[in-house]
Short mmCIF file of C-alpha atoms in Angstrom, two decimals:
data_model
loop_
_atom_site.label_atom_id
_atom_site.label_comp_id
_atom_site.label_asym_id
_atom_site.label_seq_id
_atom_site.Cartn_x
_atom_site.Cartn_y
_atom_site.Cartn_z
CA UNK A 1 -21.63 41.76 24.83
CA UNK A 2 -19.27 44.84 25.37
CA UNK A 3 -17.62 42.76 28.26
CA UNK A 4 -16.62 40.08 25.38
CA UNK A 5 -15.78 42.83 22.72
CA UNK A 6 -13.87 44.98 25.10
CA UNK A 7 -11.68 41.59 25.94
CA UNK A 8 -11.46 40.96 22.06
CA UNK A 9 -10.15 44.78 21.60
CA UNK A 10 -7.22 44.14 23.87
CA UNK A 11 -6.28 40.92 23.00
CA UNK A 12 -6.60 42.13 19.19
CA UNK A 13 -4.08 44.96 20.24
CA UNK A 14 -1.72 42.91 22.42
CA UNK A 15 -1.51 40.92 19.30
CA UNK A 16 -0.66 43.92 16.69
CA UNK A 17 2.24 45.10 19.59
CA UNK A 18 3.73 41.71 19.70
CA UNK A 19 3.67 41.31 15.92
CA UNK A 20 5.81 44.35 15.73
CA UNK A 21 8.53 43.80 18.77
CA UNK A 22 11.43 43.34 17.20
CA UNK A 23 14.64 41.68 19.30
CA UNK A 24 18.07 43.05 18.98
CA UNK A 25 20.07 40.20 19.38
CA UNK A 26 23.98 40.96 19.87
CA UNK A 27 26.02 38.57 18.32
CA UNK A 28 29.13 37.60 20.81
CA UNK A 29 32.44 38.32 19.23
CA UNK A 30 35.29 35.56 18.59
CA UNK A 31 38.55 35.19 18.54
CA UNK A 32 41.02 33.35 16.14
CA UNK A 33 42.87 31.72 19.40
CA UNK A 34 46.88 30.20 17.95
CA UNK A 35 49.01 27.72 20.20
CA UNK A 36 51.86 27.18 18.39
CA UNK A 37 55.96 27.36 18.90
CA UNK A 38 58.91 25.11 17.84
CA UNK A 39 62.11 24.68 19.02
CA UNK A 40 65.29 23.13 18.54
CA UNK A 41 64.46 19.26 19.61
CA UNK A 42 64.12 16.55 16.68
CA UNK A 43 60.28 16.02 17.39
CA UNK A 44 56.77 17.02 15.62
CA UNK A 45 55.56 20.44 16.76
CA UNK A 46 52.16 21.11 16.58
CA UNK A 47 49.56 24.35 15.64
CA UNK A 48 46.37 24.15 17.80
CA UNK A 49 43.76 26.58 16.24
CA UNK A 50 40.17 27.49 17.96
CA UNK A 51 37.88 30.29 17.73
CA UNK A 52 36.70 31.62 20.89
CA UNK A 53 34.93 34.58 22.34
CA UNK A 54 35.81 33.66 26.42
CA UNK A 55 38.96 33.15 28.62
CA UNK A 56 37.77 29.99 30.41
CA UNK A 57 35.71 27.96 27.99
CA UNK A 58 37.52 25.83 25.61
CA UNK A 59 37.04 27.02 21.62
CA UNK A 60 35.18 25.80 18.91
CA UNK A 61 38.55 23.85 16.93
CA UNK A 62 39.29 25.03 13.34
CA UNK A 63 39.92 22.49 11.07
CA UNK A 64 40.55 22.45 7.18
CA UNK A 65 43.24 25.39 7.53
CA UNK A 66 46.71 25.16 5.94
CA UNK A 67 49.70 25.94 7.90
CA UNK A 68 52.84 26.61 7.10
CA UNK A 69 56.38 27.54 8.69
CA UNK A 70 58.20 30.23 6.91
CA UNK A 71 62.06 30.24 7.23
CA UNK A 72 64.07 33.53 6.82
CA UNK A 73 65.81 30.56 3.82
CA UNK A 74 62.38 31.05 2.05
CA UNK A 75 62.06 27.07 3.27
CA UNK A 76 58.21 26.55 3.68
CA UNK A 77 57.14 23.78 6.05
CA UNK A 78 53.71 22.26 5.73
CA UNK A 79 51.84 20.79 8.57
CA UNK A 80 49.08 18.23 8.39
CA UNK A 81 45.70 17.58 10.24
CA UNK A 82 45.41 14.79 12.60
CA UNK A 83 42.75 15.81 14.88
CA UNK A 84 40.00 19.02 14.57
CA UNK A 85 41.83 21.82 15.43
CA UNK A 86 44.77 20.26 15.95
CA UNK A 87 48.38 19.99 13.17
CA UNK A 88 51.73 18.59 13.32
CA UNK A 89 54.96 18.79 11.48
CA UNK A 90 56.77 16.61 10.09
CA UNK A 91 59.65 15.62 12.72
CA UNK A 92 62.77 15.11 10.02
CA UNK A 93 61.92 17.82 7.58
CA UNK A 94 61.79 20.68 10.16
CA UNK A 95 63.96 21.12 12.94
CA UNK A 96 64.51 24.24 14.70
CA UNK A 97 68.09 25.84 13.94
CA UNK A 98 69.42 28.18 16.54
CA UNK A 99 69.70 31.77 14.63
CA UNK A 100 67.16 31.07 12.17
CA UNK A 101 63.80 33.12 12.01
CA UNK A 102 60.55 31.84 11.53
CA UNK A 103 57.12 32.43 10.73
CA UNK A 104 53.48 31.08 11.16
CA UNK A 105 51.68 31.24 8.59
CA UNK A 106 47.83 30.43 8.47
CA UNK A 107 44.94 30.24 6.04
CA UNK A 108 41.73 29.53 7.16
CA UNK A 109 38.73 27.97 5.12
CA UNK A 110 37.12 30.75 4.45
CA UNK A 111 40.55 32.42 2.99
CA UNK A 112 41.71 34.86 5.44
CA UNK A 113 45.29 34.75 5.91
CA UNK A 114 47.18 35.31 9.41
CA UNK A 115 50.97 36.32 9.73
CA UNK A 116 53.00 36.23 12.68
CA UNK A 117 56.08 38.43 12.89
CA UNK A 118 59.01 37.24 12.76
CA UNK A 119 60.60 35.02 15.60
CA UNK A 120 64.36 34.12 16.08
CA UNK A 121 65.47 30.86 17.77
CA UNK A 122 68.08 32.27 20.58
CA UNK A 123 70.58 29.78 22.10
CA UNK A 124 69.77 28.73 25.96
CA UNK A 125 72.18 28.39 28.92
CA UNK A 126 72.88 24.76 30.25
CA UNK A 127 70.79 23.83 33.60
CA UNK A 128 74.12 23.54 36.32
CA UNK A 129 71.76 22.20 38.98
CA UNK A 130 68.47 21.41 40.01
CA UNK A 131 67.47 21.16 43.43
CA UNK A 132 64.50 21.42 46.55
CA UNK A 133 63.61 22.61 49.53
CA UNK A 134 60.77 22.38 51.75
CA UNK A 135 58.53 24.93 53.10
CA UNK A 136 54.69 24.75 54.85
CA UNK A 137 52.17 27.10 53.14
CA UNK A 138 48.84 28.00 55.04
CA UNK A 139 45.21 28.40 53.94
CA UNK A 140 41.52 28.97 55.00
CA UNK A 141 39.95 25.47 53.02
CA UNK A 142 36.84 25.60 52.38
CA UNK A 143 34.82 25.67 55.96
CA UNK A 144 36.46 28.82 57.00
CA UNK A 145 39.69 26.38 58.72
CA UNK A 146 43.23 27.41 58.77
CA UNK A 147 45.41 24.42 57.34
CA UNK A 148 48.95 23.37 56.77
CA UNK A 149 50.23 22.19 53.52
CA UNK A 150 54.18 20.85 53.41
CA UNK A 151 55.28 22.05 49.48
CA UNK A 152 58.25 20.49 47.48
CA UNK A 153 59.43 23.55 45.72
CA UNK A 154 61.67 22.92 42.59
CA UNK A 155 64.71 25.12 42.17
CA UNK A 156 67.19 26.15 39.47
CA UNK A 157 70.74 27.38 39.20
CA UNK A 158 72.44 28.48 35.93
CA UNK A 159 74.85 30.71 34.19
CA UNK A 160 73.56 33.63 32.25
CA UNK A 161 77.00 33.67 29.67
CA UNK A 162 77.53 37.07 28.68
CA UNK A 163 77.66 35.81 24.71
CA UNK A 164 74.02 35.41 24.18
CA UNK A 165 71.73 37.54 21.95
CA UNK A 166 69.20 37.72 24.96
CA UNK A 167 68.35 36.94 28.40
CA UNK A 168 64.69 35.61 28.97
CA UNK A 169 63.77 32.27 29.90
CA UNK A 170 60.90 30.16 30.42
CA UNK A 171 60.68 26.57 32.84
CA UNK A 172 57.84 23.96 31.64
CA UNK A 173 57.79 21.30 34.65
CA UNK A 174 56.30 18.21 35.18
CA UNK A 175 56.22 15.10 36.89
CA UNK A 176 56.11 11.62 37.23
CA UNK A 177 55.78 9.48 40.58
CA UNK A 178 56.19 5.46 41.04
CA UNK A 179 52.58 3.30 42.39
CA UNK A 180 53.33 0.60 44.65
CA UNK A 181 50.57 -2.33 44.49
CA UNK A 182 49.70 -4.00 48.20
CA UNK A 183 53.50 -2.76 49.50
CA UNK A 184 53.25 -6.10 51.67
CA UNK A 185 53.77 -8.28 48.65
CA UNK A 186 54.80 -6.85 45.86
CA UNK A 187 58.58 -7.53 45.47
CA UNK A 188 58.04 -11.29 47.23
CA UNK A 189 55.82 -12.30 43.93
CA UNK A 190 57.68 -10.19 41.56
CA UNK A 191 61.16 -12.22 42.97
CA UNK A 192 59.43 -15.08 43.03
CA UNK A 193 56.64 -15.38 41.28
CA UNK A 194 54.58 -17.43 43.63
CA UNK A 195 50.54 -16.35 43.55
CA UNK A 196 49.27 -13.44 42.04
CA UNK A 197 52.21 -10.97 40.60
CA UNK A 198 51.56 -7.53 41.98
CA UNK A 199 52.93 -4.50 40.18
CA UNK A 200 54.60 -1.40 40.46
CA UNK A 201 52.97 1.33 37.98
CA UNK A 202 54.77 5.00 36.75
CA UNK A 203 52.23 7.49 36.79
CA UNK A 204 52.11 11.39 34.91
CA UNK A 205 51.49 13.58 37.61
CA UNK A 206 49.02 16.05 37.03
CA UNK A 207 50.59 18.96 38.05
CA UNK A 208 48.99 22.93 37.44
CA UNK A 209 49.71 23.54 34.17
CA UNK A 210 48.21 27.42 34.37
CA UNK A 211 51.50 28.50 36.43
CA UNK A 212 53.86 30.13 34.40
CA UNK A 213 57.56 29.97 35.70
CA UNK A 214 59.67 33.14 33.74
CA UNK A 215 63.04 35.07 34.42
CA UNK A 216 63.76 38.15 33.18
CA UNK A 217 67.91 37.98 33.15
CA UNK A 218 68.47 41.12 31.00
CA UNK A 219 70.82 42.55 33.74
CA UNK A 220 72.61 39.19 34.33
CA UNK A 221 75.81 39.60 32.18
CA UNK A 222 77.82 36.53 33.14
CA UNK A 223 76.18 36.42 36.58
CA UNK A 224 75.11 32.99 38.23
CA UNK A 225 71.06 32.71 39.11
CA UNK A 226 70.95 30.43 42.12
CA UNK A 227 68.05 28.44 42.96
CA UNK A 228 65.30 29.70 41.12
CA UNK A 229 62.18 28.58 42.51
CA UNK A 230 60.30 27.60 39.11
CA UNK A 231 57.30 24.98 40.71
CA UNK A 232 56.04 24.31 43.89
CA UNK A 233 54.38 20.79 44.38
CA UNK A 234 51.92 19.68 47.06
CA UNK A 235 53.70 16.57 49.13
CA UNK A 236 51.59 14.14 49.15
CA UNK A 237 51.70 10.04 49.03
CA UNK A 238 53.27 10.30 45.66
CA UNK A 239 56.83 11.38 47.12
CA UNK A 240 56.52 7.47 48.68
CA UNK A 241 58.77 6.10 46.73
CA UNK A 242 60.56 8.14 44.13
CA UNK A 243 59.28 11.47 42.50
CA UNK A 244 60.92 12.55 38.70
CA UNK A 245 60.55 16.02 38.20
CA UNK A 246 60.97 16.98 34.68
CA UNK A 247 62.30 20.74 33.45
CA UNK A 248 62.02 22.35 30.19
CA UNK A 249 64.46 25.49 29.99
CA UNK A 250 63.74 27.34 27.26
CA UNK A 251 64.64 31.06 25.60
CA UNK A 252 62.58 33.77 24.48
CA UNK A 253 62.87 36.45 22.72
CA UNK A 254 61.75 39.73 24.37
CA UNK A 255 58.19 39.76 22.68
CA UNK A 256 57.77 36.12 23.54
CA UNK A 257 59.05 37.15 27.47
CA UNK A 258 56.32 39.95 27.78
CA UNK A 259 53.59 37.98 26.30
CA UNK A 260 54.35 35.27 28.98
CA UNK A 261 54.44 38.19 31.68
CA UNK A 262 51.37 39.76 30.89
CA UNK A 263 49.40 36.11 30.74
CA UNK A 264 51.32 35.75 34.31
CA UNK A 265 50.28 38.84 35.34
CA UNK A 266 46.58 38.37 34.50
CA UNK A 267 46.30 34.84 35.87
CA UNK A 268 47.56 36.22 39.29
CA UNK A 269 45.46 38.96 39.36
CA UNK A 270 42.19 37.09 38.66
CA UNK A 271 43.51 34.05 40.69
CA UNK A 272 42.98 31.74 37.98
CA UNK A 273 44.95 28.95 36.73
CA UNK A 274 42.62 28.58 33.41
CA UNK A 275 44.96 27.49 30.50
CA UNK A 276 42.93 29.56 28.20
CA UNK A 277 44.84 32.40 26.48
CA UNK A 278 43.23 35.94 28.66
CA UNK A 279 41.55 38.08 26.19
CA UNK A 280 43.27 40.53 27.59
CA UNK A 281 46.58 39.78 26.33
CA UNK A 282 47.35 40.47 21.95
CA UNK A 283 49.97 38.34 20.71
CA UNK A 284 52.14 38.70 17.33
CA UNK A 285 49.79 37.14 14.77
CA UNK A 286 47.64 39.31 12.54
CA UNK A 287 45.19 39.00 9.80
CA UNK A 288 47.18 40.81 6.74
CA UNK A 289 44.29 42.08 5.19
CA UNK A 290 42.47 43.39 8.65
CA UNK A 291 45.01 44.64 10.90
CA UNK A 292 42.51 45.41 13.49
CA UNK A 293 41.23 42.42 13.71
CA UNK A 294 41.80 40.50 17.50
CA UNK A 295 44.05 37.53 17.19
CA UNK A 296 45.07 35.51 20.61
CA UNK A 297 48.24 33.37 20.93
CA UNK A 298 51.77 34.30 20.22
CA UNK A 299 54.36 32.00 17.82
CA UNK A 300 57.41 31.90 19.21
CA UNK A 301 60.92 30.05 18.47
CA UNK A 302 63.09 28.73 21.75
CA UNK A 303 66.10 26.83 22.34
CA UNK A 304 65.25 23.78 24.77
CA UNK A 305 68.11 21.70 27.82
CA UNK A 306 65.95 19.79 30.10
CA UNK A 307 66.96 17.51 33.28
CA UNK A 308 65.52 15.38 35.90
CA UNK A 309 65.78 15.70 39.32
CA UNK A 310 64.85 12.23 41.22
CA UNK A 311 63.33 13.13 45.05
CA UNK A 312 63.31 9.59 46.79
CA UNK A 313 60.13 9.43 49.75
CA UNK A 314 62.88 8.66 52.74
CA UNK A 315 64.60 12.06 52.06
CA UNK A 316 61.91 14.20 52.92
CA UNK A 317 59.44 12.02 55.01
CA UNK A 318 56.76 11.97 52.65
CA UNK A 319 53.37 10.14 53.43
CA UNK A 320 53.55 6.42 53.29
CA UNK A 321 52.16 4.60 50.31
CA UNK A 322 47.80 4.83 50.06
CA UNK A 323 48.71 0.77 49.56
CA UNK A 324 50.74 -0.08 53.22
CA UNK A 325 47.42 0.62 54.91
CA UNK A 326 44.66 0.42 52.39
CA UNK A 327 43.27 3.67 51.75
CA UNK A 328 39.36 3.32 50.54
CA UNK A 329 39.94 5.76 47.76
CA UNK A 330 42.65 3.93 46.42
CA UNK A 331 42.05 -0.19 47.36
CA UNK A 332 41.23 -0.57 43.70
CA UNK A 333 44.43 0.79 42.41
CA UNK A 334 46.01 -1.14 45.18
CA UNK A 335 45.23 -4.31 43.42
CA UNK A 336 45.75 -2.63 39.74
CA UNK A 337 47.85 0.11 39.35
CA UNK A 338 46.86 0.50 35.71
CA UNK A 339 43.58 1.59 36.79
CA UNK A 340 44.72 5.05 38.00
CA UNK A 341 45.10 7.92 35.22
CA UNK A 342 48.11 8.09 32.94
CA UNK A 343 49.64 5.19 34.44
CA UNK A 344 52.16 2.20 32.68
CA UNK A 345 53.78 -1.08 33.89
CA UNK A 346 56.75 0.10 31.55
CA UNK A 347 60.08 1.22 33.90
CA UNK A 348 61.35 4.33 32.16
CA UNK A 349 64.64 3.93 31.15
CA UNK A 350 65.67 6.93 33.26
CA UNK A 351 64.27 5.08 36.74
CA UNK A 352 66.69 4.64 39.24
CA UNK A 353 66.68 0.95 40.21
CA UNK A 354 66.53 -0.06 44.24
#
């Protein structure tokens, strides 16, 4: 008996504790988290807003917000909802104007209001030439082996005029590379059009979108920058036939420069390539009633040139076609193109013809 009420004691106290442990939980902060700039091209721009309390997991998207562009004209341009998180412009009503300022306005659902400062659209040098060059980069992969990778890098030359308000620029790259079906038959059926018509396919390359590619030209008063590397590309199969690379040169303003070069700067430190904004890194948007309050993205305005550069597979003795001798990975692509990401029968209008 004093066995069984000794054990009913201590499980009657055990009890009583537990009843009065109370748990601290710590609620993880977040972060209003803004994509958004426009520039002078005639297309939609877009505001992507999240909320988000870590660098490399994607936000929870915001939706129900109103946005508006502010003009230094007292013009306000509305943008509209078409996916959570996610608003666009409308293309004729607001085109960037080179010397105009703008702002980003935002009001979320629950009525804060956000501000950016104000951003000025700065005129941007003409691209004189873009260009490659070949180099081999080696690594340790991932058993602890030292290997050889041949790299396309992608190079720029300009003229920094002397006449222009400032001297920062940004380079958005990408790329697009033409699919060959079974190489063997492919322009017999499409001549012809005996048997089964095999294809050719133009594909979005999937390039690193977490490398930033900036030039600080402050110095450069009427100087020429020659061959700027701005994007180096692994050479692979894709350079079998013809390779577009696409460039975006844009302008920033100073602010919009050192936002760029501290995201840069924190990437390469942490040796990430996470398109996440680092929480490290404050842009120019602000809650006007809470100043102190942490808001992650910049707004910025930019003038945009862009031009191809076409790299045809017999100029640099790229690897043959995954299609001339069937490569497993590939033998279903081999037979339909269209299966492979991002990929379209339709010939750009841009393709150079054989």
């Amino acid at each position: 008996m004093i066995k069984i009420f000794l054990s009913f004691f201590v499980l009657l106290s055990i009890t009583s504790c537990l009843d009065q442990i109370e748990f601290d939980v710590v609620k993880k902060e977040s972060f209003l988290v803004v994509d958004a700039h426009i520039t002078d091209e005639p297309r939609p721009y877009r505001v992507y807003l999240s909320r988000s309390g870590f660098d490399d997991i994607s936000g929870e998207n915001i939706s129900d917000a109103e946005i508006n562009i502010l003009t230094n004209d007292s013009e306000r341009f509305y943008f509209e909802e078409i996916t959570a998180g996610t608003y666009q412009s409308d293309s004729v009503d607001l085109i960037g104007q080179i010397g105009s300022e703008y702002i980003l306005e935002i009001k979320l659902p629950d009525g804060s209001l956000y501000r950016s400062d104000p951003e000025k659209l700065l005129p941007v040098p003409s691209i004189q030439k873009l260009d490659y060059n070949l180099n081999i980069v080696s690594f340790i992969n991932e058993v602890g082996n030292i290997k050889n990778q041949k790299k396309v890098n992608i190079t720029v030359s300009m003229l920094i005029p002397e006449d222009i308000d400032n001297r920062y620029f940004k380079w958005d790259v990408s790329g697009e590379y033409e699919f060959r079906e079974i190489e063997g038959l492919t322009d017999i059926y499409i001549e012809t059009g005996i048997g089964t018509v095999l294809y050719r396919c133009y594909i979005q390359d999937h390039l690193r979108k977490g490398e930033i590619s900036i030039f600080d030209g402050s110095k450069y008063r009427g100087e020429f920058l020659n061959s700027k590397e701005i994007k180096s590309i692994d050479l692979s199969f894709k350079f079998a036939f013809q390779y577009c690379v696409n460039v975006k040169q844009s302008s920033l303003s100073r602010g919009a420069f050192e936002y760029w070069r501290a995201i840069k700067e924190s990437r390469e430190r942490s040796g990430s390539l996470f398109e996440k904004i680092p929480s490290s890194v404050p842009g120019n948007i602000k809650n006007v009633n809470d100043l102190s309050e942490k808001v992650y993205g910049y707004f910025y305005a930019s003038s945009v040139v862009s031009d191809k550069l076409f790299i045809g597979g017999d100029s640099i003795r790229a690897p043959i076609s995954p299609c001339i001798v069937i490569d497993p990975a590939y033998s279903a692509a081999c037979m339909e193109c269209l299966s492979l990401p991002k990929s379209t029968r339709r010939i750009p209008s841009y393709w150079p013809k054989d």
